[in-house]
C-alpha positions as MATLAB code, in Angstrom:
seq = 'XXXXXXXXXXXXXXXXXXXXXXXXXXXXXXXXXXXXXXXXXXXXXXXXXXXXXXXXXXXXXXXXXXXXXXXXXXXXXXXXXXXXXXXXXXXXXXXXXXXXXXXXXXXXXXXXXXXXXXXXXXXXXXXXXXXXXXXXXXXXXXXXXXXXXXXXXXXXXXXXXXXXXXXXXXXXXXXXXXXXXXXXXXXXXXXXXXXXXXXXXXXXXXXXXXXXXXXXXXXXXXXXXXXXXXXXXXXXXXXXXXXXXXXXXXXXXXXXXXXXXXXXXXXXXXXXXXXXXXXXXXXXXXXXXXXXXXXXXXXXXXXXXXXXXXXXXXXXXXXXXXXXXXXXXXXXXXXXXXXXXXXXXXXXXXXXXXXXXXXXXXXXXXXXXXXXXXXXXXXXX';
ca = [
       0.621   12.626  -25.015;
      -2.344   14.518  -23.592;
      -1.983   16.267  -20.254;
      -5.747   16.397  -19.790;
      -7.192   15.346  -16.433;
     -10.586   13.692  -16.832;
     -13.131   12.704  -14.156;
     -13.513    8.992  -13.534;
     -16.100    6.790  -11.854;
     -15.938    3.071  -11.172;
     -18.761    1.233  -12.933;
     -18.092   -2.495  -13.071;
     -20.326   -4.295  -15.587;
     -22.698   -6.776  -13.985;
     -21.265   -9.433  -16.300;
     -17.971   -9.250  -14.419;
     -19.698   -9.754  -11.085;
     -21.732  -12.647  -12.473;
     -18.547  -14.250  -13.780;
     -16.930  -13.868  -10.363;
     -19.892  -15.566   -8.710;
     -19.757  -18.459  -11.161;
     -16.074  -18.947  -10.501;
     -16.573  -18.846   -6.739;
     -19.357  -21.418   -7.009;
     -17.115  -23.687   -9.098;
     -14.053  -23.499   -6.818;
     -12.069  -26.724   -6.675;
     -10.893  -26.950   -3.073;
      -7.640  -28.601   -1.936;
      -7.152  -30.794    1.098;
      -5.261  -29.742    4.213;
      -3.210  -31.502    6.862;
      -5.094  -31.635   10.170;
      -4.342  -29.212   12.974;
      -1.816  -27.001   11.167;
      -3.722  -23.708   11.449;
      -1.855  -20.965    9.556;
       1.522  -22.741    9.691;
       1.361  -24.016    6.092;
      -0.550  -21.052    4.679;
      -4.086  -19.703    4.793;
      -6.268  -22.431    6.385;
      -8.897  -24.275    4.361;
     -11.800  -23.736    6.769;
     -11.106  -19.999    7.063;
     -10.704  -19.595    3.302;
     -13.948  -21.436    2.550;
     -15.837  -19.311    5.053;
     -14.324  -16.091    3.696;
     -15.084  -17.099    0.098;
     -18.664  -17.893    1.084;
     -18.950  -14.450    2.705;
     -17.502  -12.884   -0.452;
     -20.008  -14.754   -2.607;
     -23.179  -14.284   -0.566;
     -22.769  -11.359    1.869;
     -20.151   -8.924    0.635;
     -21.716   -6.084   -1.369;
     -19.460   -4.779   -4.138;
     -22.002   -2.200   -5.260;
     -21.984   -0.622   -1.788;
     -18.185   -0.550   -1.828;
     -18.192    0.819   -5.359;
     -20.491    3.635   -4.240;
     -18.188    4.442   -1.352;
     -15.166    4.592   -3.637;
     -17.127    6.824   -6.005;
     -17.923    9.198   -3.146;
     -14.342   10.410   -3.531;
     -13.512   12.520   -6.607;
     -11.478   10.332   -8.961;
      -9.614   11.179  -12.134;
      -7.371    9.789  -14.830;
      -4.525   11.386  -16.732;
      -1.903   10.054  -19.122;
       1.674   10.189  -17.842;
       4.662    8.559  -19.534;
       2.369    6.755  -21.942;
       0.104    5.251  -19.275;
      -3.325    6.145  -17.915;
      -2.910    6.909  -14.214;
      -5.893    6.757  -11.855;
      -6.002    8.923   -8.738;
      -8.227   10.334   -6.025;
      -7.894   14.086   -5.482;
      -9.657   15.727   -2.559;
      -9.037   19.442   -2.015;
      -9.382   20.930    1.442;
     -11.558   23.955    2.102;
      -8.703   25.421    4.148;
      -6.811   27.964    2.006;
      -3.373   27.125    3.416;
      -3.666   23.357    3.151;
      -0.475   21.479    2.235;
      -0.676   19.147   -0.791;
       0.083   15.548    0.220;
       0.476   12.515   -2.039;
      -0.230    9.135   -0.404;
       1.135    6.019   -2.105;
       0.074    2.450   -1.415;
       2.173   -0.689   -1.810;
       1.704   -4.370   -2.625;
      -0.741   -6.004   -2.125;
      -2.496   -2.797   -1.243;
      -4.461   -0.180   -3.148;
      -6.196    3.138   -2.657;
      -8.366    1.291   -0.108;
      -5.467    1.627    2.335;
      -6.113    5.371    2.624;
      -9.886    5.741    2.527;
     -10.168    6.224    6.298;
      -7.566    9.003    6.461;
      -8.705   11.212    3.571;
     -11.463   13.042    5.435;
      -9.461   13.669    8.654;
      -6.564   14.993    6.578;
      -8.638   17.288    4.350;
     -11.141   18.391    7.015;
      -9.183   18.320   10.275;
     -11.531   20.536   12.302;
     -14.270   17.907   12.002;
     -11.829   15.246   13.227;
     -10.125   16.720   16.278;
      -7.524   18.783   14.441;
      -6.851   22.415   13.720;
      -7.432   24.349   10.479;
      -3.681   24.656    9.993;
      -3.436   20.816    9.957;
      -5.267   20.589    6.627;
      -3.992   18.831    3.498;
      -5.021   18.631   -0.126;
      -4.871   14.863   -0.610;
      -3.828   13.001   -3.760;
      -4.021    9.185   -3.741;
      -2.743    7.716   -7.022;
      -2.922    4.096   -8.131;
       0.484    2.768   -9.155;
       0.634    1.810  -12.870;
       0.212   -1.952  -13.082;
      -2.063   -1.981  -10.062;
      -5.847   -1.982   -9.925;
      -7.536    1.039  -11.421;
      -4.439    2.188  -13.299;
      -4.550   -1.089  -15.235;
      -1.860   -3.524  -16.297;
       1.576   -2.181  -17.211;
       5.010   -3.406  -18.279;
       8.424   -1.932  -17.606;
       7.587    0.216  -14.603;
       9.849    0.640  -11.578;
       9.616    2.660   -8.383;
      11.871    5.302   -9.929;
       9.676    5.614  -13.008;
       6.577    5.898  -10.794;
       8.256    8.626   -8.730;
       8.867   10.612  -11.924;
       5.197   10.160  -12.809;
       4.115   11.378   -9.369;
       6.298   14.475   -9.708;
       4.602   15.189  -13.030;
       1.165   14.513  -11.529;
       1.677   16.986   -8.682;
       3.004   19.565  -11.153;
       0.020   18.961  -13.415;
      -2.323   19.542  -10.461;
      -0.656   22.910   -9.884;
       1.216   22.065   -6.683;
       4.639   23.741   -6.496;
       5.268   22.537   -2.930;
       4.023   19.243   -1.584;
       4.672   16.432    0.910;
       4.589   12.654    0.474;
       3.747    9.574    2.510;
       4.251    5.968    1.507;
       3.904    2.420    2.769;
       5.683   -0.665    1.322;
       6.315   -0.030   -2.415;
       4.764    3.374   -1.803;
       7.541    4.124    0.685;
      10.153    3.301   -1.952;
       8.348    5.530   -4.463;
       8.047    8.380   -1.963;
      11.698    7.990   -1.075;
      12.621    8.240   -4.768;
      10.586   11.458   -4.961;
      13.003   12.883   -2.405;
      15.808   12.292   -4.922;
      13.989   13.120   -8.160;
      11.902   16.121   -7.091;
      13.732   17.542   -4.073;
      13.118   21.055   -5.367;
       9.364   20.716   -4.766;
       9.038   17.980   -2.128;
       9.174   19.696    1.275;
       9.339   16.534    3.398;
       8.451   12.843    3.290;
       6.819   10.504    5.821;
       7.536    6.771    5.586;
       6.592    3.610    7.423;
       9.366    1.653    5.753;
      12.957    2.232    4.629;
      14.349   -0.936    3.102;
      17.982   -0.012    3.703;
      17.338    0.772    7.376;
      16.217   -2.756    8.260;
      18.829   -4.283   10.517;
      20.599   -7.397    9.249;
      23.309   -9.697   10.563;
      25.833   -7.524    8.711;
      24.584   -4.157    9.984;
      23.536   -5.051   13.551;
      25.705   -3.656   16.324;
      27.500   -6.686   17.850;
      27.362   -5.021   21.252;
      23.632   -4.293   21.114;
      21.503   -7.322   22.116;
      18.312   -5.667   20.849;
      19.786   -5.196   17.375;
      21.094   -8.746   17.350;
      17.624  -10.052   18.215;
      16.052   -7.841   15.558;
      18.449   -9.198   12.926;
      17.568  -12.772   13.913;
      13.856  -11.955   13.703;
      14.379  -10.481   10.247;
      16.153  -13.643    9.066;
      13.340  -15.755   10.518;
      10.768  -13.675    8.657;
      12.571  -14.083    5.340;
      12.814  -17.849    5.824;
       9.241  -18.389    6.997;
       7.326  -15.692    5.110;
       9.577  -14.452    2.304;
       8.773  -17.008   -0.419;
       6.116  -14.726   -1.944;
       8.781  -12.106   -2.741;
      11.193  -14.588   -4.311;
       8.415  -16.025   -6.472;
       7.221  -12.597   -7.641;
      10.799  -11.497   -8.235;
      11.649  -14.545  -10.333;
       8.471  -15.959  -11.927;
       5.671  -13.358  -11.850;
       4.278  -14.546  -15.163;
       3.788  -18.128  -13.986;
       2.076  -16.943  -10.808;
      -0.220  -14.637  -12.764;
      -2.054  -17.504  -14.507;
      -3.367  -18.900  -11.240;
      -4.244  -15.549   -9.677;
      -5.895  -14.129  -12.794;
      -8.003  -17.254  -13.375;
      -9.045  -18.173   -9.834;
     -10.711  -15.632   -7.530;
     -10.030  -17.854   -4.515;
      -6.382  -18.032   -5.577;
      -6.222  -14.236   -5.717;
      -8.073  -14.002   -2.415;
      -5.733  -16.414   -0.643;
      -2.570  -14.823   -2.032;
      -3.536  -11.377   -0.728;
      -5.360  -12.279    2.490;
      -2.435  -14.374    3.725;
      -0.336  -11.198    3.598;
      -2.936   -9.409    5.731;
      -2.606  -12.150    8.339;
       1.186  -12.332    8.324;
       1.900   -8.616    8.120;
      -0.683   -6.999   10.396;
      -1.139   -6.589   14.121;
      -3.534   -9.543   14.124;
      -3.838  -12.667   16.251;
      -6.257  -15.303   14.948;
      -7.338  -13.789   11.615;
      -6.678  -10.678    9.493;
      -9.991   -9.199   10.626;
      -8.409   -8.669   14.047;
      -6.507   -5.829   12.395;
      -8.509   -4.695    9.346;
     -12.156   -4.499    8.345;
     -13.266   -7.586    6.394;
     -15.182   -5.677    3.729;
     -12.277   -3.280    3.209;
      -9.913   -6.223    2.793;
     -12.239   -7.821    0.238;
     -12.577   -4.525   -1.624;
      -8.818   -4.461   -1.878;
      -8.925   -7.993   -3.331;
     -11.687   -6.963   -5.733;
      -9.593   -4.111   -7.128;
      -6.915   -6.619   -8.128;
      -9.408   -9.204   -9.398;
     -11.645   -6.924  -11.466;
      -8.697   -5.240  -13.168;
      -6.583   -8.365  -13.694;
      -3.445   -6.824  -12.186;
      -2.036   -9.771  -10.200;
       0.798  -10.274  -12.677;
       1.625   -6.664  -13.498;
       1.779   -5.668   -9.822;
       4.025   -8.666   -9.083;
       6.386   -7.569  -11.850;
       7.598   -4.699   -9.665;
       9.440   -7.337   -7.664;
      11.032   -8.670  -10.851;
      11.972   -5.170  -12.037;
      13.440   -4.262   -8.647;
      15.221   -7.498   -7.746;
      18.467   -6.499   -9.457;
      18.933   -3.611   -7.015;
      17.858   -5.354   -3.795;
      20.430   -4.597   -1.134;
      22.083   -1.817   -3.118;
      22.694    1.524   -1.367;
      20.004    4.108   -1.957;
      21.021    7.560   -3.225;
      21.517   10.148   -0.491;
      18.790   12.709    0.049;
      18.699   15.943    2.043;
      14.903   16.177    1.991;
      13.559   15.941    5.563;
      12.399   12.386    6.300;
      10.054   11.311    9.088;
       9.621    7.641    9.953;
       6.695    6.017   11.746;
       7.856    2.606   12.971;
       5.006    0.109   13.192;
       5.665   -2.505   15.911;
       4.189   -5.401   13.922;
       5.585   -4.542   10.498;
       7.426   -7.184    8.483;
      11.011   -8.039    7.722;
      12.873   -6.894   10.834;
      13.287   -3.741   12.852;
      14.144   -0.327   11.423;
      17.192    1.212   13.087;
      17.547    4.985   13.128;
      21.362    5.042   13.114;
      21.338    2.982    9.906;
      18.691    5.190    8.288;
      20.711    8.302    9.103;
      23.580    7.153    6.881;
      21.811    8.428    3.764;
      18.651   10.163    5.016;
      17.978   13.498    6.683;
      15.961   12.001    9.543;
      14.013   14.745   11.338;
      11.455   12.631   13.191;
      11.433    9.011   14.357;
       8.228    7.788   15.998;
       7.764    4.274   17.342;
       3.999    3.817   17.349;
       2.346    1.665   19.979;
       0.398   -0.627   17.656;
      -0.132   -1.453   14.010;
       1.523   -3.399   11.224;
       2.406   -3.166    7.559;
      -0.857   -1.622    6.281;
      -0.422    1.303    8.638;
      -3.082    3.759    7.454;
      -5.624    0.964    7.048;
      -4.929   -0.617   10.446;
      -4.392    2.505   12.542;
      -5.744    5.530   10.656;
      -5.928    7.731   13.758;
      -2.280    7.130   14.662;
      -1.123    7.812   11.108;
      -3.222   10.971   10.811;
      -1.780   12.297   14.067;
       1.768   11.507   12.975;
       1.282   13.096    9.554;
      -0.106   16.258   11.139;
       2.797   16.487   13.589;
       5.414   15.702   10.947;
       4.463   18.345    8.416;
       3.637   21.279   10.725;
       7.126   22.702   10.272;
       7.047   22.450    6.462;
       3.893   24.323    5.483;
       5.431   27.684    4.586;
];
């Protein structure tokens, strides 16, 4: 295995874009019951309009150029080619920070926070707030290509190797969704080098009927809301955890299928009202979809659910690494409860942000940047 780190640029062949356009033009549309809105899934009229925008207005080449404005690299770790963005700060005492996306996200989640984190003085911060930022693509997702047999623990080991390979002896981590699970595993696997971790999600800290305080009405309500979410919105997880291969045929063959599968999550999981664009930029959302479509990673990213299903609900290993949590008010799956998180985490900061949902850094980059700066000030030396 080579430990070489090689520069990388995205350069999608025009043939792939032409094929996408042909497929969009040939979409076979379903019917829809009248007046149901989003109740039965992503609405037909919205999806047709969004697909038309994707086909005729959205500019992949402009988005490709923006992605290529960030220095990107590839390196082989554990037998797989791992893609990552690496932006060094000009500040000599900057703290290395690895940012990890989740499903159905990508590096697009973090594009708006890279510059404020690496160049804080230009964005209302202080020189001592600076970070060297590393944004890897999880194997099996997007620009790291398809993969088999990967789990969050295996990815965490790869991230520890990546940060070592980049020459970082001390570093911090932030993660959202699957990225939170990976970052949390880093706190177990590489505690010697990870100074602290910042999460927007801790699976084991979500209150349930079993863990809710019977004398706390707020916790009881939160548990009921979590059960309602699983019943109304949780089918995607059960399908990906049980039959990812079957799902992959539809999503890999139909761009509108891939679009609908991802965009519905942006509606259900964000701080939106009528449409996902209430919470996230439309072009950024489509670029996220494009990264899945162009690289054919619908199935391999879904397999993380299959690989992880056997341990759902199991206790997580204890960790003494300092953990900060940013609670997003419109995140999915039920409320996070600090007393539950403290059972097996060294919680040093617990911030309930005023707005935002599951794609925290994409929805509210300013809030996340501020919380990251505040979290890691005590762990720079």
